[in-house]
Coordinates of C-alpha atoms and ligand atoms in Angstrom, one line a residue:
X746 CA 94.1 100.2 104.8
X747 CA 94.6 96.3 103.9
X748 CA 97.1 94.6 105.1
X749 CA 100.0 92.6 103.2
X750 CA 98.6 90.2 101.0
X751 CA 94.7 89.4 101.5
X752 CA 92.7 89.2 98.6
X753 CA 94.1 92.6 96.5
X754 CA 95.6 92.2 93.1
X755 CA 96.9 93.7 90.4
X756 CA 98.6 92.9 86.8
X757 CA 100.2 95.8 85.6
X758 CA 102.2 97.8 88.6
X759 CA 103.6 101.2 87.9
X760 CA 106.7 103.0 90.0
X761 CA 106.2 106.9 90.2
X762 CA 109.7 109.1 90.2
X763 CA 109.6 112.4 91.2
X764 CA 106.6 114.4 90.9
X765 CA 104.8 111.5 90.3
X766 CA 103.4 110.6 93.6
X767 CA 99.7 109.6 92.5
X768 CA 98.2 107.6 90.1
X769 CA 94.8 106.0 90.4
X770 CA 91.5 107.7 91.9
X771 CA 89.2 104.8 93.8
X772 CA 92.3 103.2 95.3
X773 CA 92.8 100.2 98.2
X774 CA 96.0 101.0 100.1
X775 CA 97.8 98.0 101.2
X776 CA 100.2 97.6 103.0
X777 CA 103.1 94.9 102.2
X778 CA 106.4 93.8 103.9
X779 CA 108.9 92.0 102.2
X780 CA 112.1 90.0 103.4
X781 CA 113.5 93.1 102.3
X782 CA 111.8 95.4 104.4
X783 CA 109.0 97.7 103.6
X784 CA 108.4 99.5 100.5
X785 CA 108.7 103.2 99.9
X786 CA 105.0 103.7 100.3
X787 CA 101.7 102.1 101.1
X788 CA 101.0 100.2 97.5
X789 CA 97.9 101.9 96.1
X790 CA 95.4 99.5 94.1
X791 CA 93.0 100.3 91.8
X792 CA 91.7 99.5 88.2
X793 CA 92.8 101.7 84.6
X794 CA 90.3 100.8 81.8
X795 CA 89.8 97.3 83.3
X796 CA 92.8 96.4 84.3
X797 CA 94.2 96.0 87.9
X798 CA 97.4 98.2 88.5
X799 CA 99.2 98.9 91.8
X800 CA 100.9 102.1 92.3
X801 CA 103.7 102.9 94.5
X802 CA 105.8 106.4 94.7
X803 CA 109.7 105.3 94.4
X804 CA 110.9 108.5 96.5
X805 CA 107.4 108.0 99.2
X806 CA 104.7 110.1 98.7
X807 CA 106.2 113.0 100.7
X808 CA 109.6 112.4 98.5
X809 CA 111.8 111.1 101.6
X810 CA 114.0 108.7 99.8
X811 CA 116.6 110.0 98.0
X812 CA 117.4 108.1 94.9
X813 CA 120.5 105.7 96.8
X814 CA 118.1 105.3 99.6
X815 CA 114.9 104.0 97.7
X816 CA 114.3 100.4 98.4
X817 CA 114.5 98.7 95.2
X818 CA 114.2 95.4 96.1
X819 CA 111.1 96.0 98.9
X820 CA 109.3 97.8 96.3
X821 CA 109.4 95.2 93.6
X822 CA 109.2 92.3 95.5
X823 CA 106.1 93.4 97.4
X824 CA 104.7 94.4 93.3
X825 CA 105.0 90.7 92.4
X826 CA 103.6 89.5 95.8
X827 CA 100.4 91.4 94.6
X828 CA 100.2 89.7 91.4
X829 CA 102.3 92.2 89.0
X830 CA 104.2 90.7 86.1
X831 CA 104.3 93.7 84.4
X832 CA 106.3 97.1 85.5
X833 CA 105.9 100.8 84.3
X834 CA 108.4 102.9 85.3
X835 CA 107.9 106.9 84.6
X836 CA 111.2 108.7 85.7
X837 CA 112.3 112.5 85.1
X838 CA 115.7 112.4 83.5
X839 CA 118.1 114.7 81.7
X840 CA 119.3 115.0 78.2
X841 CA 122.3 114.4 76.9
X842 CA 121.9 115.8 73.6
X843 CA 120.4 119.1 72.2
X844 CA 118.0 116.8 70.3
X845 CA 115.9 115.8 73.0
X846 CA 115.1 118.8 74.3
X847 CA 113.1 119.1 78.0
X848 CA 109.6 117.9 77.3
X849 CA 110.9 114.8 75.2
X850 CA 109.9 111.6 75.9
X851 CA 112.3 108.5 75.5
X852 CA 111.6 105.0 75.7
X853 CA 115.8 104.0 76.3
X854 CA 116.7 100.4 75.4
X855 CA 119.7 100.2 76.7
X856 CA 121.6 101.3 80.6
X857 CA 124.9 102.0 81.7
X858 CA 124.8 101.6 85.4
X859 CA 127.7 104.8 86.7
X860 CA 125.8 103.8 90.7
X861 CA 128.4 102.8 93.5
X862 CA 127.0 100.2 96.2
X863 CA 123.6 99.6 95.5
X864 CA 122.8 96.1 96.4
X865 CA 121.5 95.1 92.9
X866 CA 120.7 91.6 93.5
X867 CA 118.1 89.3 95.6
X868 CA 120.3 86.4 95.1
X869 CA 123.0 87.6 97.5
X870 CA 123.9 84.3 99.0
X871 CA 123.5 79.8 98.6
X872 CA 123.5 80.1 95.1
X873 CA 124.8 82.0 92.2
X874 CA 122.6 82.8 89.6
X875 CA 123.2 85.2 86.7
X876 CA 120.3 87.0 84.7
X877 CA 121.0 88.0 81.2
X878 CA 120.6 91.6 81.2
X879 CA 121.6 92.6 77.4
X880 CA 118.5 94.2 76.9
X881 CA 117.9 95.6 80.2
X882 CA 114.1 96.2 78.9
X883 CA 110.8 94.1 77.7
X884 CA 110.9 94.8 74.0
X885 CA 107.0 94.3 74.5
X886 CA 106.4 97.3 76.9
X887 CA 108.1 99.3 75.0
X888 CA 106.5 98.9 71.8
X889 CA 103.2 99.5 73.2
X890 CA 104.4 102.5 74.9
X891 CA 106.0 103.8 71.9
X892 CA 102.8 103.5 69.9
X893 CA 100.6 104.8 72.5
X894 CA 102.7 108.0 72.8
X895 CA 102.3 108.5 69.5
X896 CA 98.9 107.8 69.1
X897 CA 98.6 110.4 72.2
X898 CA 100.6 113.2 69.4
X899 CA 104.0 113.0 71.4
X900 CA 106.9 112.3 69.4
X901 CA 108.6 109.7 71.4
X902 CA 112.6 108.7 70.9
X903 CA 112.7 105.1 70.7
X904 CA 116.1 104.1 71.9
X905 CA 118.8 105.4 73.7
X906 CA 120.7 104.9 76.6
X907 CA 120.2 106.0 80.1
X908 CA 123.5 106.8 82.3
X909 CA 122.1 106.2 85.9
X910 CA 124.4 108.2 88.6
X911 CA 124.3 107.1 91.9
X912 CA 123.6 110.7 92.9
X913 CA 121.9 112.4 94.8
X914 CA 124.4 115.1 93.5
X915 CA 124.1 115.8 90.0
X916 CA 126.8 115.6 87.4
X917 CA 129.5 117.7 87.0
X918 CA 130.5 119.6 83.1
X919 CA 133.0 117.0 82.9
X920 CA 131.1 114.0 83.6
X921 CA 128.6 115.1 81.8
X922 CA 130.3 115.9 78.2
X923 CA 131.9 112.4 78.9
X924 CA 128.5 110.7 79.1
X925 CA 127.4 112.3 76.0
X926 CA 130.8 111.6 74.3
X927 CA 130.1 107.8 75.2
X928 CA 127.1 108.2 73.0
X929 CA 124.8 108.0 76.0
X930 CA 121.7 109.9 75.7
X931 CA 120.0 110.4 79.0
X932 CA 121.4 110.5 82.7
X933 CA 118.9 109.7 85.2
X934 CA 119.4 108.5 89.2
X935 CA 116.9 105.1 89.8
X936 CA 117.6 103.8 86.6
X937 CA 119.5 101.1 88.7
X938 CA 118.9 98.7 90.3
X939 CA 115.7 99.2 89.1
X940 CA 115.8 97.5 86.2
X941 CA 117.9 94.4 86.9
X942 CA 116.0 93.6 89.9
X943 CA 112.7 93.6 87.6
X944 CA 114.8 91.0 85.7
X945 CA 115.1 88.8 88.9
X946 CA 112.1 88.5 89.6
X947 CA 111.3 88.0 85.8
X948 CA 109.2 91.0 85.8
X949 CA 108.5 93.2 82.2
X950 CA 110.0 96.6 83.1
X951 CA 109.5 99.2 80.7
X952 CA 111.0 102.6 81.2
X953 CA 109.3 106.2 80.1
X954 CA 111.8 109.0 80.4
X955 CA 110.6 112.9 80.8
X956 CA 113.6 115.1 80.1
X957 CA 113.2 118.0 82.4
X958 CA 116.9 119.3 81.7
X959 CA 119.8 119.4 79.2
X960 CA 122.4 118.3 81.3
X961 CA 125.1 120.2 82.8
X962 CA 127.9 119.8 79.9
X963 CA 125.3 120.1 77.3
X964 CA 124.1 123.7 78.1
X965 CA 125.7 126.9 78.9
X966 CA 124.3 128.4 82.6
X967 CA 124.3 127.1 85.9
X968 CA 123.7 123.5 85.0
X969 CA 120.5 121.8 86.2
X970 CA 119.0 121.9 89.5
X971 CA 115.8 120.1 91.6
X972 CA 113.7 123.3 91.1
X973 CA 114.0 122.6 87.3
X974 CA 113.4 118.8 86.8
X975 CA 110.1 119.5 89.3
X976 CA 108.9 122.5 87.3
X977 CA 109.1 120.9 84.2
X978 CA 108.0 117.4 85.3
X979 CA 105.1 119.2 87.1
X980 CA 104.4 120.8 83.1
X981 CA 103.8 117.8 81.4
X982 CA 102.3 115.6 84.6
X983 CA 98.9 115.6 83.3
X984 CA 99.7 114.6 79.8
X985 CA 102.1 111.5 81.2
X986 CA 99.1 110.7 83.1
X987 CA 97.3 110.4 80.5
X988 CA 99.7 108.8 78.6
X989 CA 100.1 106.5 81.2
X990 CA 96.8 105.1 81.2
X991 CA 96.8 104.4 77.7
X992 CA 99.7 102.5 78.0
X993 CA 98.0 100.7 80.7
X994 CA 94.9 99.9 78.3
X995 CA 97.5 98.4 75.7
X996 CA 99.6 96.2 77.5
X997 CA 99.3 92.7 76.4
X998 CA 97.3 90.5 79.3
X999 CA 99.5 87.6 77.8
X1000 CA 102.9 88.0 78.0
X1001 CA 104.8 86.4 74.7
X1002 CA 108.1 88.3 75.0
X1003 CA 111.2 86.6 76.6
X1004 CA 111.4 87.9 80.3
X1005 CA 108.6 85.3 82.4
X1006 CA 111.8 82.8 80.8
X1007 CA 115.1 84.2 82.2
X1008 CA 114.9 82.6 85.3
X1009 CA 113.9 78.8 83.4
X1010 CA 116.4 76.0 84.5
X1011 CA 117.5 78.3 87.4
X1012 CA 117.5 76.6 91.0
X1013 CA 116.8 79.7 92.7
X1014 CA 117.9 79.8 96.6
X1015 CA 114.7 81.8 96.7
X1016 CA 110.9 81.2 96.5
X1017 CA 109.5 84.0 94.3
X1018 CA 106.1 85.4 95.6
Ligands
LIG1236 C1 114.3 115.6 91.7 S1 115.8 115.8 90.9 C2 116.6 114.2 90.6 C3 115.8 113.0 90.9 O1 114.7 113.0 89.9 C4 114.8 111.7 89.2 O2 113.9 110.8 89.9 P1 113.0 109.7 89.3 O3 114.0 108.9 88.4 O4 112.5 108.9 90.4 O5 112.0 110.4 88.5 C5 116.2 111.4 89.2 O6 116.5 110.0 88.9 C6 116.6 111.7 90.6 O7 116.3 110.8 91.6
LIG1237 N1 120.3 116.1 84.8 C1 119.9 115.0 85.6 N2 120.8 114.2 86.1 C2 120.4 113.1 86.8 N3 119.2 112.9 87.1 C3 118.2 113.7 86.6 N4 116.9 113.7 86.8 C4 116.4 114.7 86.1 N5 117.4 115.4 85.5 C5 118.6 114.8 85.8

């Protein structure tokens, strides 16, 4: 085990949602504390077709922290103190719609954040700064992970928005047929602050959705339940994997979209690591 921030590095750092609790095989754990405490996990650190990536379980390894418990801002801070600019973020969601049925993969391009309380900012006090968040996404990541799925044979759907739920309780019929009736497409529970606090950092954050479930309202039967999303996230682990390391491979080691700019001009009351 290394401790905080000695001479391990990484580029590309990707955040594992449930049943997603490993990534890489010769790994250097590190350890990393942040101003905002510790991290869900030990950071793992390794390499993926030459390239450095750190991994780190959102829920722990052992799944401990439910989704309003995860420490967003620990995780991602202690990314970027490694090095990472760029952010992968695999999460098991549920549909919306009959069309994307469980097995689907969606690269989303838009949020609607339905969380209550979640401190969703690191720039909580001497100054106010405001990060444009109208495409909560890096339209860079998600290219490349929309052509690497389908290079890999998946048929991803590009697009889409993600409801994110503060949870840990899933939706109810109601909530549910009002989602989809909004036109939202998946509902998910780390969605947020995920993504915003990515933007703070000016971090690319790229989300990959596995639908394990047609959500409550959208199905007849008892609705979704844990047992479910991990059965059918454990189906398709290997190929997202996979998938993953592809997307990995592809990522640009330049970054020419606009999120290293959305803090430019900004006096930050912070110092970024
Ligand atoms: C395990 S059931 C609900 C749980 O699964 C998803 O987690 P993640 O986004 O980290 O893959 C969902 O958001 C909930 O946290
Ligand atoms: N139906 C659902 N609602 C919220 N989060 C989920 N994660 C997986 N399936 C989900």
């Amino acid at each position: 085990m290394t401790n905080a921030l000695s001479s391990v590095s990484a580029e590309i750092g990707v955040i594992g949602g449930s049943g997603f609790y490993s990534f890489l095989d010769d790994i250097e754990e590190v350890r990393v504390d942040t101003p905002f405490g510790e991290p869900s996990d030990t950071i793992a650190v390794g390499e993926v077709h030459g390239r450095r990536v750190a991994f780190v379980p959102r829920h722990g390894r052992d799944h401990r922290y439910p989704p309003h418990r995860i420490p967003y801002r620990a995780n991602l801070w202690a990314l970027r103190s490694l090095g990472v600019r760029q952010v992968l973020a695999p999460s098991a969601v549920g549909s919306l719609t009959t069309t994307h049925g469980p097995g689907t993969l969606a690269i989303p391009d838009q949020l609607v954040d339905r969380t209550t309380g979640r401190v969703q900012t690191y720039y909580d006090e001497n100054a106010a700064i405001h990060v444009s968040f109208a495409d909560p996404y890096c339209p860079a990541g998600r290219r490349v992970a929309l052509d690497a799925a389908r290079t890999a044979g998946w048929r991803p759907v590009d697009g889409g928005t993600l409801a994110v739920i503060e949870g840990p309780r899933f939706s109810t019929r109601a909530e549910s047929r009002w989602y989809a009736a909004q036109g939202w497409t998946l509902v998910g529970m780390t969605g947020h602050p995920e993504a915003v606090l990515a933007r703070e950092l000016a971090l690319c954050y790229t989300p990959l959705c596995l639908v394990t479930d047609l959500d409550a309202g959208i199905e007849e039967g008892a609705g979704v339940t844990m047992d479910e999303v991990f059965r059918v996230f454990g189906a398709n682990i290997e190929r997202l994997r996979t998938l993953m390391t592809d997307v990995v491979k592809a990522l640009p080691s330049q970054r020419e979209c606009f999120c290293p700019h959305v803090l430019d001009g900004m006096k930050l009351p912070l110092e970024l690591p």
